[in-house]
Amino acid sequence: MLLAVHGGAGERKPDKNALKKLSESLASGYTILRNSGTAVDAVIESIMVLENSGIFNAGAGGNLQFDGVRRLDASIMEGKKLRAGSVIGIEGIRNPIKVAQLIMDSPHVTLTHIGAKKIADKNNLDLLPEPDKKSLEKLRKTKKKERKLVNIFKQYFSTVGAVALDMYGNLAAGASTGGIPAMLPGRVGDTPIIGAGIYAENSAGAIACSGIGENIIRLSLAKEICMNLKNMTPYKAAMLSLRRLSKIGGEAGVIVINKKGQFAIIHTTKYMASGYAHKKSIVVKEGFKRILPVF
Ligand code: GLY
């Protein structure tokens, strides 16, 4: 059994609170695995802890789009039957990852706000208050500085994600985000795109990505790494795809686990707040293995 989580890849050093919250998230998620729970439930639990914290770019802490609205994305996938659920641009809901899970259990795979909100309301999911003054002020400053959307690559993205292997040999991957620091209304990144931001298949592995979604989508990064895993270690599989991503100008970090429980946490960015839980140990760091971008 193994659980790995991340709190985003980027250029800004993650603070102590973020690392502490990642430990809490790993502890909660791993308790589920230890008590014979499923990889899906462990991933959902870990991500909910991070969404609720308000200190990551997900759930209560999600970035605002340029019109001042917080539109959140999330996804979940399980590797046994390749069931998946994702939500695009949901507003006013604290835990988009729960919405993604409910969508996975519906006949659909991906819903935008209009249908997803109906499912969330029907299931009495917790609501998110309107953005406070502080978030609106932060957006005002970002808009002033990033009007042309050129400097978004130099920041700490803090999308959150998790991958898990449970005692039944099942894998799962999930992710949740408020997008990137500066974005036009309606922008969608990699997180809710199955195969881009996440992927899971029991015969290979499970992957969750963080970084600039635009480039991750162009490479279907998670799916590509998953295919590599069929005949490579997680380290090599991730390395190869991240190098390809760098060549098209992408910056990202990934957490990767294979069916044997081997895993890798690799990023092209300076930092990727992340960690893993295995047996009795929980390890969290501001970054693991960095590979330098090849341009
Ligand atoms: N990786 C998160 C996003 O681009 O939206």
mmCIF file of C-alpha atoms and ligand atoms in Angstrom:
data_model
loop_
_atom_site.group_PDB
_atom_site.id
_atom_site.type_symbol
_atom_site.label_atom_id
_atom_site.label_comp_id
_atom_site.label_asym_id
_atom_site.label_seq_id
_atom_site.Cartn_x
_atom_site.Cartn_y
_atom_site.Cartn_z
ATOM 1 C CA MET A 1 0.000 0.000 0.000
ATOM 2 C CA LEU A 2 1.273 3.440 -0.789
ATOM 3 C CA LEU A 3 -0.066 6.966 -0.987
ATOM 4 C CA ALA A 4 1.670 9.995 -2.494
ATOM 5 C CA VAL A 5 0.332 13.560 -2.531
ATOM 6 C CA HIS A 6 1.500 16.884 -3.871
ATOM 7 C CA GLY A 7 0.652 20.512 -3.209
ATOM 8 C CA GLY A 8 1.898 21.929 -6.496
ATOM 9 C CA ALA A 9 5.005 22.413 -8.599
ATOM 10 C CA GLY A 10 6.503 25.864 -9.015
ATOM 11 C CA GLU A 11 9.290 28.359 -8.459
ATOM 12 C CA ARG A 12 8.288 29.696 -5.028
ATOM 13 C CA LYS A 13 9.433 27.854 -1.919
ATOM 14 C CA PRO A 14 6.469 26.176 -0.197
ATOM 15 C CA ASP A 15 6.015 27.370 3.393
ATOM 16 C CA LYS A 16 5.951 25.253 6.565
ATOM 17 C CA ASN A 17 2.163 25.360 6.793
ATOM 18 C CA ALA A 18 1.869 23.793 3.360
ATOM 19 C CA LEU A 19 4.254 20.974 4.303
ATOM 20 C CA LYS A 20 2.418 20.404 7.587
ATOM 21 C CA LYS A 21 -0.905 20.191 5.793
ATOM 22 C CA LEU A 22 0.525 17.698 3.298
ATOM 23 C CA SER A 23 1.578 15.480 6.239
ATOM 24 C CA GLU A 24 -1.964 15.686 7.627
ATOM 25 C CA SER A 25 -3.367 14.829 4.236
ATOM 26 C CA LEU A 26 -1.075 11.781 3.957
ATOM 27 C CA ALA A 27 -1.933 10.662 7.496
ATOM 28 C CA SER A 28 -5.704 10.858 6.823
ATOM 29 C CA GLY A 29 -5.479 9.148 3.450
ATOM 30 C CA TYR A 30 -3.136 6.414 4.615
ATOM 31 C CA THR A 31 -5.389 5.615 7.591
ATOM 32 C CA ILE A 32 -8.049 4.698 5.047
ATOM 33 C CA LEU A 33 -5.650 2.337 3.233
ATOM 34 C CA ARG A 34 -4.518 0.778 6.517
ATOM 35 C CA ASN A 35 -8.144 0.150 7.489
ATOM 36 C CA SER A 36 -8.713 -1.856 4.290
ATOM 37 C CA GLY A 37 -10.140 1.135 2.403
ATOM 38 C CA THR A 38 -9.813 1.635 -1.333
ATOM 39 C CA ALA A 39 -7.284 3.662 -3.287
ATOM 40 C CA VAL A 40 -10.130 5.892 -4.537
ATOM 41 C CA ASP A 41 -11.272 6.696 -0.998
ATOM 42 C CA ALA A 42 -7.702 7.399 0.145
ATOM 43 C CA VAL A 43 -7.129 9.782 -2.768
ATOM 44 C CA ILE A 44 -10.444 11.582 -2.162
ATOM 45 C CA GLU A 45 -9.745 11.953 1.569
ATOM 46 C CA SER A 46 -6.207 13.295 1.054
ATOM 47 C CA ILE A 47 -7.386 15.824 -1.498
ATOM 48 C CA MET A 48 -10.304 16.973 0.657
ATOM 49 C CA VAL A 49 -7.907 17.799 3.512
ATOM 50 C CA LEU A 50 -5.949 20.039 1.123
ATOM 51 C CA GLU A 51 -9.077 21.619 -0.419
ATOM 52 C CA ASN A 52 -10.456 22.425 3.039
ATOM 53 C CA SER A 53 -7.215 23.995 4.254
ATOM 54 C CA GLY A 54 -7.567 27.139 2.121
ATOM 55 C CA ILE A 55 -3.776 27.313 1.756
ATOM 56 C CA PHE A 56 -3.473 25.542 -1.597
ATOM 57 C CA ASN A 57 -4.783 26.569 -4.972
ATOM 58 C CA ALA A 58 -7.756 24.232 -4.716
ATOM 59 C CA GLY A 59 -11.154 24.265 -3.010
ATOM 60 C CA ALA A 60 -11.354 27.043 -0.428
ATOM 61 C CA GLY A 61 -7.994 28.496 -1.567
ATOM 62 C CA GLY A 62 -8.568 28.331 -5.330
ATOM 63 C CA ASN A 63 -7.435 31.181 -7.587
ATOM 64 C CA LEU A 64 -9.970 33.609 -9.012
ATOM 65 C CA GLN A 65 -10.422 34.030 -12.752
ATOM 66 C CA PHE A 66 -10.104 37.545 -14.204
ATOM 67 C CA ASP A 67 -13.808 38.309 -13.679
ATOM 68 C CA GLY A 68 -13.463 37.666 -9.920
ATOM 69 C CA VAL A 69 -15.136 34.253 -9.961
ATOM 70 C CA ARG A 70 -13.568 31.118 -8.463
ATOM 71 C CA ARG A 71 -14.178 28.301 -10.960
ATOM 72 C CA LEU A 72 -12.705 25.033 -9.759
ATOM 73 C CA ASP A 73 -11.649 21.863 -11.567
ATOM 74 C CA ALA A 74 -11.094 18.338 -10.205
ATOM 75 C CA SER A 75 -10.810 14.743 -11.349
ATOM 76 C CA ILE A 76 -10.606 11.173 -10.081
ATOM 77 C CA MET A 77 -9.834 7.895 -11.873
ATOM 78 C CA GLU A 78 -9.596 4.284 -10.747
ATOM 79 C CA GLY A 79 -7.364 1.756 -12.467
ATOM 80 C CA LYS A 80 -9.418 -1.465 -12.313
ATOM 81 C CA LYS A 81 -12.288 -0.620 -14.659
ATOM 82 C CA LEU A 82 -10.884 2.737 -15.827
ATOM 83 C CA ARG A 83 -13.835 4.590 -14.331
ATOM 84 C CA ALA A 84 -13.293 8.330 -14.158
ATOM 85 C CA GLY A 85 -15.086 11.512 -13.149
ATOM 86 C CA SER A 86 -14.197 15.152 -13.570
ATOM 87 C CA VAL A 87 -15.707 18.577 -13.077
ATOM 88 C CA ILE A 88 -14.880 21.741 -14.972
ATOM 89 C CA GLY A 89 -15.363 25.236 -13.585
ATOM 90 C CA ILE A 90 -17.649 24.498 -10.657
ATOM 91 C CA GLU A 91 -18.576 27.545 -8.550
ATOM 92 C CA GLY A 92 -19.480 27.789 -4.881
ATOM 93 C CA ILE A 93 -18.551 24.230 -3.818
ATOM 94 C CA ARG A 94 -15.810 23.591 -1.251
ATOM 95 C CA ASN A 95 -14.789 20.089 -2.383
ATOM 96 C CA PRO A 96 -14.752 19.717 -6.170
ATOM 97 C CA ILE A 97 -13.032 16.326 -5.744
ATOM 98 C CA LYS A 98 -16.260 14.995 -4.151
ATOM 99 C CA VAL A 99 -18.181 16.299 -7.148
ATOM 100 C CA ALA A 100 -15.746 14.468 -9.451
ATOM 101 C CA GLN A 101 -16.363 11.262 -7.473
ATOM 102 C CA LEU A 102 -20.138 11.665 -7.766
ATOM 103 C CA ILE A 103 -19.757 12.216 -11.508
ATOM 104 C CA MET A 104 -17.643 9.045 -11.729
ATOM 105 C CA ASP A 105 -20.576 7.226 -10.145
ATOM 106 C CA SER A 106 -23.008 8.713 -12.703
ATOM 107 C CA PRO A 107 -23.333 7.717 -16.384
ATOM 108 C CA HIS A 108 -21.038 10.643 -17.341
ATOM 109 C CA VAL A 109 -17.305 11.257 -17.133
ATOM 110 C CA THR A 110 -17.045 15.051 -17.292
ATOM 111 C CA LEU A 111 -19.534 17.783 -16.398
ATOM 112 C CA THR A 112 -19.206 21.551 -16.398
ATOM 113 C CA HIS A 113 -20.690 23.759 -13.673
ATOM 114 C CA ILE A 114 -24.289 23.639 -14.850
ATOM 115 C CA GLY A 115 -24.800 19.882 -14.352
ATOM 116 C CA ALA A 116 -22.157 19.389 -11.700
ATOM 117 C CA LYS A 117 -23.721 21.982 -9.375
ATOM 118 C CA LYS A 118 -27.049 20.146 -9.554
ATOM 119 C CA ILE A 119 -25.314 16.924 -8.440
ATOM 120 C CA ALA A 120 -23.462 18.791 -5.671
ATOM 121 C CA ASP A 121 -26.677 20.401 -4.400
ATOM 122 C CA LYS A 122 -28.579 17.116 -4.500
ATOM 123 C CA ASN A 123 -25.876 15.570 -2.321
ATOM 124 C CA ASN A 124 -25.734 18.528 0.091
ATOM 125 C CA LEU A 125 -22.040 19.173 -0.484
ATOM 126 C CA ASP A 126 -20.461 21.981 1.526
ATOM 127 C CA LEU A 127 -20.723 25.423 -0.013
ATOM 128 C CA LEU A 128 -17.915 27.881 -0.560
ATOM 129 C CA PRO A 129 -18.526 31.530 0.367
ATOM 130 C CA GLU A 130 -18.032 34.306 -2.194
ATOM 131 C CA PRO A 131 -14.382 35.442 -2.538
ATOM 132 C CA ASP A 132 -13.366 37.700 0.367
ATOM 133 C CA LYS A 133 -11.790 41.164 0.089
ATOM 134 C CA LYS A 134 -8.267 39.736 0.393
ATOM 135 C CA SER A 135 -8.711 37.395 -2.601
ATOM 136 C CA LEU A 136 -10.225 40.199 -4.692
ATOM 137 C CA GLU A 137 -7.321 42.493 -3.795
ATOM 138 C CA LYS A 138 -4.840 39.752 -4.744
ATOM 139 C CA LEU A 139 -6.621 39.370 -8.080
ATOM 140 C CA ARG A 140 -6.501 43.137 -8.681
ATOM 141 C CA LYS A 141 -2.708 43.117 -8.210
ATOM 142 C CA THR A 142 -2.258 39.999 -10.345
ATOM 143 C CA LYS A 143 -4.317 41.507 -13.156
ATOM 144 C CA LYS A 144 -2.248 44.669 -13.090
ATOM 145 C CA LYS A 145 1.013 42.722 -13.283
ATOM 146 C CA GLU A 146 -0.045 39.833 -15.486
ATOM 147 C CA ARG A 147 -2.393 41.523 -17.922
ATOM 148 C CA LYS A 148 -0.612 39.943 -20.863
ATOM 149 C CA LEU A 149 -0.410 36.530 -19.192
ATOM 150 C CA VAL A 150 3.320 36.212 -19.880
ATOM 151 C CA ASN A 151 4.808 35.699 -16.420
ATOM 152 C CA ILE A 152 2.609 32.889 -15.206
ATOM 153 C CA PHE A 153 5.449 30.381 -15.546
ATOM 154 C CA LYS A 154 7.412 31.820 -12.616
ATOM 155 C CA GLN A 155 5.016 31.054 -9.832
ATOM 156 C CA TYR A 156 4.014 28.396 -7.382
ATOM 157 C CA PHE A 157 0.936 26.729 -8.758
ATOM 158 C CA SER A 158 -0.189 24.700 -5.752
ATOM 159 C CA THR A 159 -2.700 22.552 -7.553
ATOM 160 C CA VAL A 160 -3.136 19.446 -5.398
ATOM 161 C CA GLY A 161 -3.086 15.765 -6.354
ATOM 162 C CA ALA A 162 -2.757 12.246 -5.018
ATOM 163 C CA VAL A 163 -2.063 8.702 -6.210
ATOM 164 C CA ALA A 164 -2.597 5.492 -4.248
ATOM 165 C CA LEU A 165 -2.187 1.729 -4.349
ATOM 166 C CA ASP A 166 -4.494 -0.190 -2.011
ATOM 167 C CA MET A 167 -4.323 -3.682 -0.462
ATOM 168 C CA TYR A 168 -6.432 -5.093 -3.319
ATOM 169 C CA GLY A 169 -3.844 -4.048 -5.904
ATOM 170 C CA ASN A 170 -6.029 -1.242 -7.220
ATOM 171 C CA LEU A 171 -4.601 2.111 -8.236
ATOM 172 C CA ALA A 172 -6.237 5.543 -8.265
ATOM 173 C CA ALA A 173 -5.274 9.109 -9.134
ATOM 174 C CA GLY A 174 -6.971 12.412 -8.373
ATOM 175 C CA ALA A 175 -6.379 16.154 -8.581
ATOM 176 C CA SER A 176 -8.052 19.450 -7.706
ATOM 177 C CA THR A 177 -7.203 23.010 -8.718
ATOM 178 C CA GLY A 178 -8.207 26.633 -8.976
ATOM 179 C CA GLY A 179 -6.237 26.883 -12.251
ATOM 180 C CA ILE A 180 -3.233 29.123 -12.796
ATOM 181 C CA PRO A 181 -2.482 32.467 -11.114
ATOM 182 C CA ALA A 182 -3.654 34.615 -14.043
ATOM 183 C CA MET A 183 -6.355 33.427 -16.425
ATOM 184 C CA LEU A 184 -9.234 34.586 -18.555
ATOM 185 C CA PRO A 185 -12.759 33.603 -17.441
ATOM 186 C CA GLY A 186 -13.647 30.110 -18.635
ATOM 187 C CA ARG A 187 -10.037 28.934 -18.935
ATOM 188 C CA VAL A 188 -9.659 25.175 -18.350
ATOM 189 C CA GLY A 189 -6.350 23.475 -17.499
ATOM 190 C CA ASP A 190 -5.160 19.878 -17.426
ATOM 191 C CA THR A 191 -6.667 18.858 -14.083
ATOM 192 C CA PRO A 192 -10.175 17.877 -15.274
ATOM 193 C CA ILE A 193 -8.925 16.389 -18.553
ATOM 194 C CA ILE A 194 -8.577 12.632 -18.066
ATOM 195 C CA GLY A 195 -5.256 11.593 -19.607
ATOM 196 C CA ALA A 196 -3.752 15.060 -19.201
ATOM 197 C CA GLY A 197 -3.828 15.909 -15.465
ATOM 198 C CA ILE A 198 -4.419 12.393 -14.157
ATOM 199 C CA TYR A 199 -4.562 8.780 -15.297
ATOM 200 C CA ALA A 200 -4.784 5.362 -13.621
ATOM 201 C CA GLU A 201 -4.665 1.827 -15.003
ATOM 202 C CA ASN A 202 -3.965 -1.206 -12.819
ATOM 203 C CA SER A 203 -1.770 -2.902 -15.437
ATOM 204 C CA ALA A 204 0.570 0.124 -15.474
ATOM 205 C CA GLY A 205 0.268 2.829 -12.810
ATOM 206 C CA ALA A 206 -1.338 6.042 -11.581
ATOM 207 C CA ILE A 207 -0.201 9.596 -12.248
ATOM 208 C CA ALA A 208 -1.163 13.088 -11.053
ATOM 209 C CA CYS A 209 0.378 16.203 -12.626
ATOM 210 C CA SER A 210 0.865 19.819 -11.599
ATOM 211 C CA GLY A 211 2.073 22.781 -13.655
ATOM 212 C CA ILE A 212 0.923 24.868 -16.569
ATOM 213 C CA GLY A 213 -2.089 22.964 -17.836
ATOM 214 C CA GLU A 214 -1.925 24.273 -21.386
ATOM 215 C CA ASN A 215 1.267 22.334 -22.136
ATOM 216 C CA ILE A 216 0.293 19.298 -20.095
ATOM 217 C CA ILE A 217 -2.869 18.959 -22.201
ATOM 218 C CA ARG A 218 -0.910 19.197 -25.453
ATOM 219 C CA LEU A 219 1.122 16.143 -24.473
ATOM 220 C CA SER A 220 -1.635 14.192 -22.632
ATOM 221 C CA LEU A 221 1.095 13.952 -20.036
ATOM 222 C CA ALA A 222 -0.490 11.585 -17.500
ATOM 223 C CA LYS A 223 -1.564 9.078 -20.143
ATOM 224 C CA GLU A 224 1.816 9.225 -21.846
ATOM 225 C CA ILE A 225 3.608 8.475 -18.570
ATOM 226 C CA CYS A 226 1.133 5.663 -17.909
ATOM 227 C CA MET A 227 1.944 4.078 -21.269
ATOM 228 C CA ASN A 228 5.678 4.403 -20.529
ATOM 229 C CA LEU A 229 5.104 2.588 -17.235
ATOM 230 C CA LYS A 230 4.241 -0.622 -19.066
ATOM 231 C CA ASN A 231 7.965 -1.178 -19.663
ATOM 232 C CA MET A 232 9.808 1.389 -17.551
ATOM 233 C CA THR A 233 10.295 2.324 -13.907
ATOM 234 C CA PRO A 234 8.255 5.292 -12.620
ATOM 235 C CA TYR A 235 11.420 7.373 -12.523
ATOM 236 C CA LYS A 236 12.350 6.679 -16.143
ATOM 237 C CA ALA A 237 8.756 6.935 -17.394
ATOM 238 C CA ALA A 238 8.298 10.358 -15.799
ATOM 239 C CA MET A 239 11.746 11.605 -16.789
ATOM 240 C CA LEU A 240 11.213 10.834 -20.445
ATOM 241 C CA SER A 241 7.845 12.580 -20.639
ATOM 242 C CA LEU A 242 8.936 15.607 -18.604
ATOM 243 C CA ARG A 243 11.858 16.082 -20.968
ATOM 244 C CA ARG A 244 9.438 15.982 -23.893
ATOM 245 C CA LEU A 245 7.246 18.504 -22.075
ATOM 246 C CA SER A 246 10.229 20.821 -21.578
ATOM 247 C CA LYS A 247 10.885 20.749 -25.291
ATOM 248 C CA ILE A 248 7.476 22.282 -25.960
ATOM 249 C CA GLY A 249 8.037 24.908 -23.249
ATOM 250 C CA GLY A 250 6.135 23.130 -20.485
ATOM 251 C CA GLU A 251 6.908 23.177 -16.769
ATOM 252 C CA ALA A 252 5.431 20.514 -14.501
ATOM 253 C CA GLY A 253 5.800 18.134 -11.630
ATOM 254 C CA VAL A 254 4.347 14.638 -11.430
ATOM 255 C CA ILE A 255 3.705 11.969 -8.839
ATOM 256 C CA VAL A 256 3.828 8.495 -10.329
ATOM 257 C CA ILE A 257 3.206 5.072 -8.830
ATOM 258 C CA ASN A 258 3.272 1.698 -10.576
ATOM 259 C CA LYS A 259 1.419 -1.541 -9.933
ATOM 260 C CA LYS A 260 4.335 -2.848 -7.821
ATOM 261 C CA GLY A 261 4.170 0.157 -5.500
ATOM 262 C CA GLN A 262 7.347 1.755 -6.837
ATOM 263 C CA PHE A 263 6.971 5.498 -7.184
ATOM 264 C CA ALA A 264 8.659 8.709 -8.293
ATOM 265 C CA ILE A 265 8.091 12.389 -7.573
ATOM 266 C CA ILE A 266 9.794 14.462 -10.262
ATOM 267 C CA HIS A 267 9.557 18.092 -11.336
ATOM 268 C CA THR A 268 11.130 20.466 -13.824
ATOM 269 C CA THR A 269 10.298 23.371 -11.499
ATOM 270 C CA LYS A 270 12.493 24.324 -8.561
ATOM 271 C CA TYR A 271 9.986 23.067 -5.989
ATOM 272 C CA MET A 272 7.171 20.591 -5.689
ATOM 273 C CA ALA A 273 5.709 20.373 -2.200
ATOM 274 C CA SER A 274 4.937 16.683 -1.924
ATOM 275 C CA GLY A 275 5.368 13.478 0.006
ATOM 276 C CA TYR A 276 4.402 9.867 0.523
ATOM 277 C CA ALA A 277 3.093 7.521 3.183
ATOM 278 C CA HIS A 278 4.213 3.920 3.338
ATOM 279 C CA LYS A 279 4.011 1.486 6.273
ATOM 280 C CA LYS A 280 4.813 3.628 9.323
ATOM 281 C CA SER A 281 6.586 6.475 7.619
ATOM 282 C CA ILE A 282 5.311 9.749 6.242
ATOM 283 C CA VAL A 283 7.856 11.798 4.309
ATOM 284 C CA VAL A 284 7.156 15.338 3.081
ATOM 285 C CA LYS A 285 9.570 17.679 1.319
ATOM 286 C CA GLU A 286 9.556 20.970 -0.560
ATOM 287 C CA GLY A 287 10.827 19.077 -3.593
ATOM 288 C CA PHE A 288 12.120 15.652 -4.559
ATOM 289 C CA LYS A 289 13.996 14.959 -7.794
ATOM 290 C CA ARG A 290 14.330 17.968 -10.018
ATOM 291 C CA ILE A 291 15.173 17.596 -13.670
ATOM 292 C CA LEU A 292 16.385 20.653 -15.458
ATOM 293 C CA PRO A 293 14.336 21.741 -18.446
ATOM 294 C CA VAL A 294 15.853 21.065 -21.861
ATOM 295 C CA PHE A 295 14.936 23.834 -24.279
HETATM 296 N N1 GLY B 1 -2.348 22.405 -13.483
HETATM 297 C C1 GLY B 1 -3.465 23.179 -13.197
HETATM 298 C C2 GLY B 1 -3.946 24.015 -14.298
HETATM 299 O O1 GLY B 1 -3.220 24.300 -15.235
HETATM 300 O O2 GLY B 1 -5.091 24.415 -14.252
#
